């Protein structure tokens, strides 16, 4: 089959769309799940966040499994697990079965979030790999927007939340079919000795000269001995560990997925009814997609440190303003304009900065020898941080109130500004080899002086 680049990106985008849909759909569905199953704050918090426990498992397992059985088979497996998990959620007779189905779903979410970008990067031309992280973030936002629309369409149905959760089976089925049609990763084929098959696949999407150069590069890279856990934590790599793990934790502790998962609850706490909250979320979703698309275009025009610093600052100020808005609009009925504005400014700041840039940097800061292992562990840390915030939010909201909680998130954002300035070294404008050389020489701070902004 003649493989087009557009087809590669389409099926890769579905991985991000699935992740985004699941993140967005639970935001609206939880309102009705809590009513149907009579759940308290801690119980609904676990329903929302248990998918993240599965995601941690999926993120840990997918790398060794894809190395052993191939990327193609694992893409199909994660799509199948996602499909079965979505169907399980849609027919769950009680909260226990719902949680089991969401744990199952989480394994696919965690696996796909790591596997699909890797599979894409190994198939896509080198000149287009840099845009994949931004494309993935954009498709996550589109998936969330589709979920918000699904929440609104089925909000009045007696089985509405079941339809909302079950609809995820449709893109999962398309991704499974795509897994059948798409070829295996050339890098995996070279690794297991099937060089001619890899060459045949590359010739469909590269020139002959590009194919031979890439085959040679893959063969050379496959000879590099992979680093161990011990090497990952050696002194010269420690600056990379601090950057990657710090960014992975702070991205979640600054409240990003809390707002994604619980936006309707936040809006209802501000005085909106459930229908108005879900309508407002659709408007926010459209705004998220537009901002993310613009950010994807401009991302490489500014230093990573600059983007992260201004992003954290803007998110922190948005949270402080949101806390003030809740105080001012506490007794107002109807649409709460200030609450809407500051949720929008927070999320747009995240989508334009920490959303895509954090993942780009995690892939840039590590030496080749430990990069695969390190990125996998950093992903696990990010999922774990996501879970700790998401599972605790309903309880903290109930005990502390939204105004106090938003101030806490705002303070964390300010801590992130300090962290970026003190510990994060610049990667934009440098080759991966130059970054590795700076690590080896212990001169990562010298990377911060290149360019203007």
GROMACS .gro file of N, CA and C in nm, residues 251-314:
model
  192
  251UNK      N    1   0.359   2.070   3.586
  251UNK     CA    2   0.254   2.085   3.485
  251UNK      C    3   0.119   2.044   3.541
  252UNK      N    4   0.117   1.938   3.621
  252UNK     CA    5  -0.008   1.890   3.679
  252UNK      C    6  -0.046   1.965   3.807
  253UNK      N    7   0.052   1.996   3.891
  253UNK     CA    8   0.022   2.062   4.018
  253UNK      C    9  -0.018   2.208   4.000
  254UNK      N   10   0.001   2.262   3.879
  254UNK     CA   11  -0.050   2.395   3.849
  254UNK      C   12  -0.197   2.392   3.810
  255UNK      N   13  -0.258   2.273   3.814
  255UNK     CA   14  -0.403   2.264   3.805
  255UNK      C   15  -0.462   2.243   3.668
  256UNK      N   16  -0.380   2.212   3.566
  256UNK     CA   17  -0.433   2.208   3.429
  256UNK      C   18  -0.546   2.107   3.413
  257UNK      N   19  -0.521   1.981   3.448
  257UNK     CA   20  -0.625   1.881   3.426
  257UNK      C   21  -0.736   1.888   3.528
  258UNK      N   22  -0.711   1.952   3.642
  258UNK     CA   23  -0.819   1.979   3.736
  258UNK      C   24  -0.925   2.066   3.670
  259UNK      N   25  -0.880   2.169   3.599
  259UNK     CA   26  -0.975   2.256   3.529
  259UNK      C   27  -1.043   2.180   3.415
  260UNK      N   28  -0.966   2.097   3.342
  260UNK     CA   29  -1.026   2.019   3.234
  260UNK      C   30  -1.131   1.921   3.287
  261UNK      N   31  -1.096   1.846   3.393
  261UNK     CA   32  -1.185   1.743   3.446
  261UNK      C   33  -1.307   1.802   3.516
  262UNK      N   34  -1.287   1.916   3.585
  262UNK     CA   35  -1.391   1.964   3.676
  262UNK      C   36  -1.448   2.101   3.637
  263UNK      N   37  -1.427   2.144   3.512
  263UNK     CA   38  -1.476   2.277   3.471
  263UNK      C   39  -1.625   2.296   3.498
  264UNK      N   40  -1.713   2.199   3.462
  264UNK     CA   41  -1.855   2.219   3.493
  264UNK      C   42  -1.882   2.234   3.643
  265UNK      N   43  -1.811   2.157   3.726
  265UNK     CA   44  -1.827   2.170   3.872
  265UNK      C   45  -1.785   2.309   3.918
  266UNK      N   46  -1.674   2.358   3.862
  266UNK     CA   47  -1.625   2.491   3.899
  266UNK      C   48  -1.727   2.598   3.859
  267UNK      N   49  -1.780   2.586   3.738
  267UNK     CA   50  -1.878   2.682   3.689
  267UNK      C   51  -2.007   2.676   3.771
  268UNK      N   52  -2.047   2.553   3.810
  268UNK     CA   53  -2.167   2.537   3.892
  268UNK      C   54  -2.144   2.592   4.033
  269UNK      N   55  -2.023   2.577   4.084
  269UNK     CA   56  -1.990   2.636   4.214
  269UNK      C   57  -2.002   2.787   4.209
  270UNK      N   58  -1.977   2.842   4.090
  270UNK     CA   59  -1.989   2.986   4.071
  270UNK      C   60  -2.132   3.032   4.051
  271UNK      N   61  -2.228   2.939   4.042
  271UNK     CA   62  -2.368   2.976   4.032
  271UNK      C   63  -2.441   2.928   3.909
  272UNK      N   64  -2.372   2.867   3.811
  272UNK     CA   65  -2.437   2.820   3.690
  272UNK      C   66  -2.508   2.688   3.714
  273UNK      N   67  -2.616   2.661   3.636
  273UNK     CA   68  -2.677   2.528   3.641
  273UNK      C   69  -2.599   2.436   3.548
  274UNK      N   70  -2.631   2.304   3.551
  274UNK     CA   71  -2.550   2.206   3.476
  274UNK      C   72  -2.555   2.231   3.326
  275UNK      N   73  -2.673   2.267   3.272
  275UNK     CA   74  -2.683   2.291   3.128
  275UNK      C   75  -2.601   2.412   3.087
  276UNK      N   76  -2.611   2.520   3.163
  276UNK     CA   77  -2.533   2.641   3.132
  276UNK      C   78  -2.384   2.614   3.143
  277UNK      N   79  -2.346   2.533   3.244
  277UNK     CA   80  -2.205   2.500   3.263
  277UNK      C   81  -2.149   2.424   3.144
  278UNK      N   82  -2.228   2.328   3.093
  278UNK     CA   83  -2.182   2.247   2.979
  278UNK      C   84  -2.181   2.332   2.852
  279UNK      N   85  -2.279   2.420   2.834
  279UNK     CA   86  -2.278   2.513   2.720
  279UNK      C   87  -2.153   2.600   2.722
  280UNK      N   88  -2.124   2.655   2.840
  280UNK     CA   89  -2.007   2.740   2.854
  280UNK      C   90  -1.880   2.664   2.822
  281UNK      N   91  -1.878   2.536   2.860
  281UNK     CA   92  -1.759   2.455   2.834
  281UNK      C   93  -1.736   2.436   2.684
  282UNK      N   94  -1.842   2.429   2.605
  282UNK     CA   95  -1.827   2.418   2.459
  282UNK      C   96  -1.759   2.544   2.405
  283UNK      N   97  -1.804   2.660   2.452
  283UNK     CA   98  -1.743   2.786   2.409
  283UNK      C   99  -1.595   2.788   2.447
  284UNK      N  100  -1.565   2.743   2.569
  284UNK     CA  101  -1.426   2.735   2.613
  284UNK      C  102  -1.347   2.638   2.525
  285UNK      N  103  -1.410   2.525   2.490
  285UNK     CA  104  -1.343   2.425   2.407
  285UNK      C  105  -1.303   2.480   2.271
  286UNK      N  106  -1.392   2.557   2.208
  286UNK     CA  107  -1.360   2.620   2.079
  286UNK      C  108  -1.242   2.715   2.095
  287UNK      N  109  -1.244   2.790   2.203
  287UNK     CA  110  -1.135   2.884   2.232
  287UNK      C  111  -1.004   2.809   2.252
  288UNK      N  112  -1.007   2.695   2.325
  288UNK     CA  113  -0.886   2.615   2.347
  288UNK      C  114  -0.823   2.572   2.215
  289UNK      N  115  -0.908   2.523   2.124
  289UNK     CA  116  -0.858   2.471   1.996
  289UNK      C  117  -0.791   2.583   1.916
  290UNK      N  118  -0.855   2.700   1.912
  290UNK     CA  119  -0.798   2.813   1.836
  290UNK      C  120  -0.663   2.854   1.894
  291UNK      N  121  -0.657   2.868   2.026
  291UNK     CA  122  -0.532   2.910   2.092
  291UNK      C  123  -0.422   2.807   2.069
  292UNK      N  124  -0.455   2.679   2.081
  292UNK     CA  125  -0.355   2.574   2.063
  292UNK      C  126  -0.303   2.571   1.920
  293UNK      N  127  -0.392   2.592   1.822
  293UNK     CA  128  -0.350   2.595   1.682
  293UNK      C  129  -0.254   2.711   1.656
  294UNK      N  130  -0.284   2.827   1.713
  294UNK     CA  131  -0.195   2.943   1.698
  294UNK      C  132  -0.061   2.915   1.765
  295UNK      N  133  -0.066   2.857   1.886
  295UNK     CA  134   0.057   2.828   1.960
  295UNK      C  135   0.144   2.728   1.887
  296UNK      N  136   0.082   2.630   1.821
  296UNK     CA  137   0.158   2.530   1.747
  296UNK      C  138   0.239   2.595   1.635
  297UNK      N  139   0.182   2.700   1.575
  297UNK     CA  140   0.249   2.769   1.465
  297UNK      C  141   0.367   2.852   1.514
  298UNK      N  142   0.351   2.913   1.633
  298UNK     CA  143   0.453   3.006   1.682
  298UNK      C  144   0.550   2.946   1.784
  299UNK      N  145   0.529   2.821   1.824
  299UNK     CA  146   0.602   2.766   1.939
  299UNK      C  147   0.753   2.775   1.924
  300UNK      N  148   0.806   2.744   1.806
  300UNK     CA  149   0.951   2.738   1.787
  300UNK      C  150   1.014   2.875   1.763
  301UNK      N  151   0.935   2.981   1.773
  301UNK     CA  152   0.991   3.115   1.751
  301UNK      C  153   1.042   3.179   1.880
  302UNK      N  154   1.017   3.117   1.993
  302UNK     CA  155   1.059   3.173   2.121
  302UNK      C  156   1.135   3.068   2.202
  303UNK      N  157   1.222   3.115   2.292
  303UNK     CA  158   1.295   3.024   2.379
  303UNK      C  159   1.199   2.944   2.467
  304UNK      N  160   1.235   2.819   2.493
  304UNK     CA  161   1.151   2.735   2.579
  304UNK      C  162   1.137   2.798   2.719
  305UNK      N  163   1.247   2.847   2.775
  305UNK     CA  164   1.244   2.906   2.908
  305UNK      C  165   1.153   3.029   2.913
  306UNK      N  166   1.157   3.109   2.808
  306UNK     CA  167   1.070   3.227   2.802
  306UNK      C  168   0.924   3.187   2.799
  307UNK      N  169   0.892   3.089   2.716
  307UNK     CA  170   0.754   3.042   2.703
  307UNK      C  171   0.703   2.985   2.836
  308UNK      N  172   0.784   2.902   2.900
  308UNK     CA  173   0.744   2.841   3.027
  308UNK      C  174   0.728   2.946   3.138
  309UNK      N  175   0.819   3.044   3.141
  309UNK     CA  176   0.812   3.147   3.245
  309UNK      C  177   0.686   3.231   3.231
  310UNK      N  178   0.661   3.283   3.111
  310UNK     CA  179   0.543   3.366   3.091
  310UNK      C  180   0.414   3.285   3.104
  311UNK      N  181   0.419   3.158   3.063
  311UNK     CA  182   0.302   3.072   3.078
  311UNK      C  183   0.265   3.051   3.223
  312UNK      N  184   0.363   3.017   3.307
  312UNK     CA  185   0.337   2.996   3.450
  312UNK      C  186   0.289   3.124   3.517
  313UNK      N  187   0.350   3.237   3.479
  313UNK     CA  188   0.310   3.366   3.535
  313UNK      C  189   0.165   3.398   3.499
  314UNK      N  190   0.129   3.378   3.372
  314UNK     CA  191  -0.008   3.406   3.328
  314UNK      C  192  -0.109   3.313   3.395
   0.00000   0.00000   0.00000
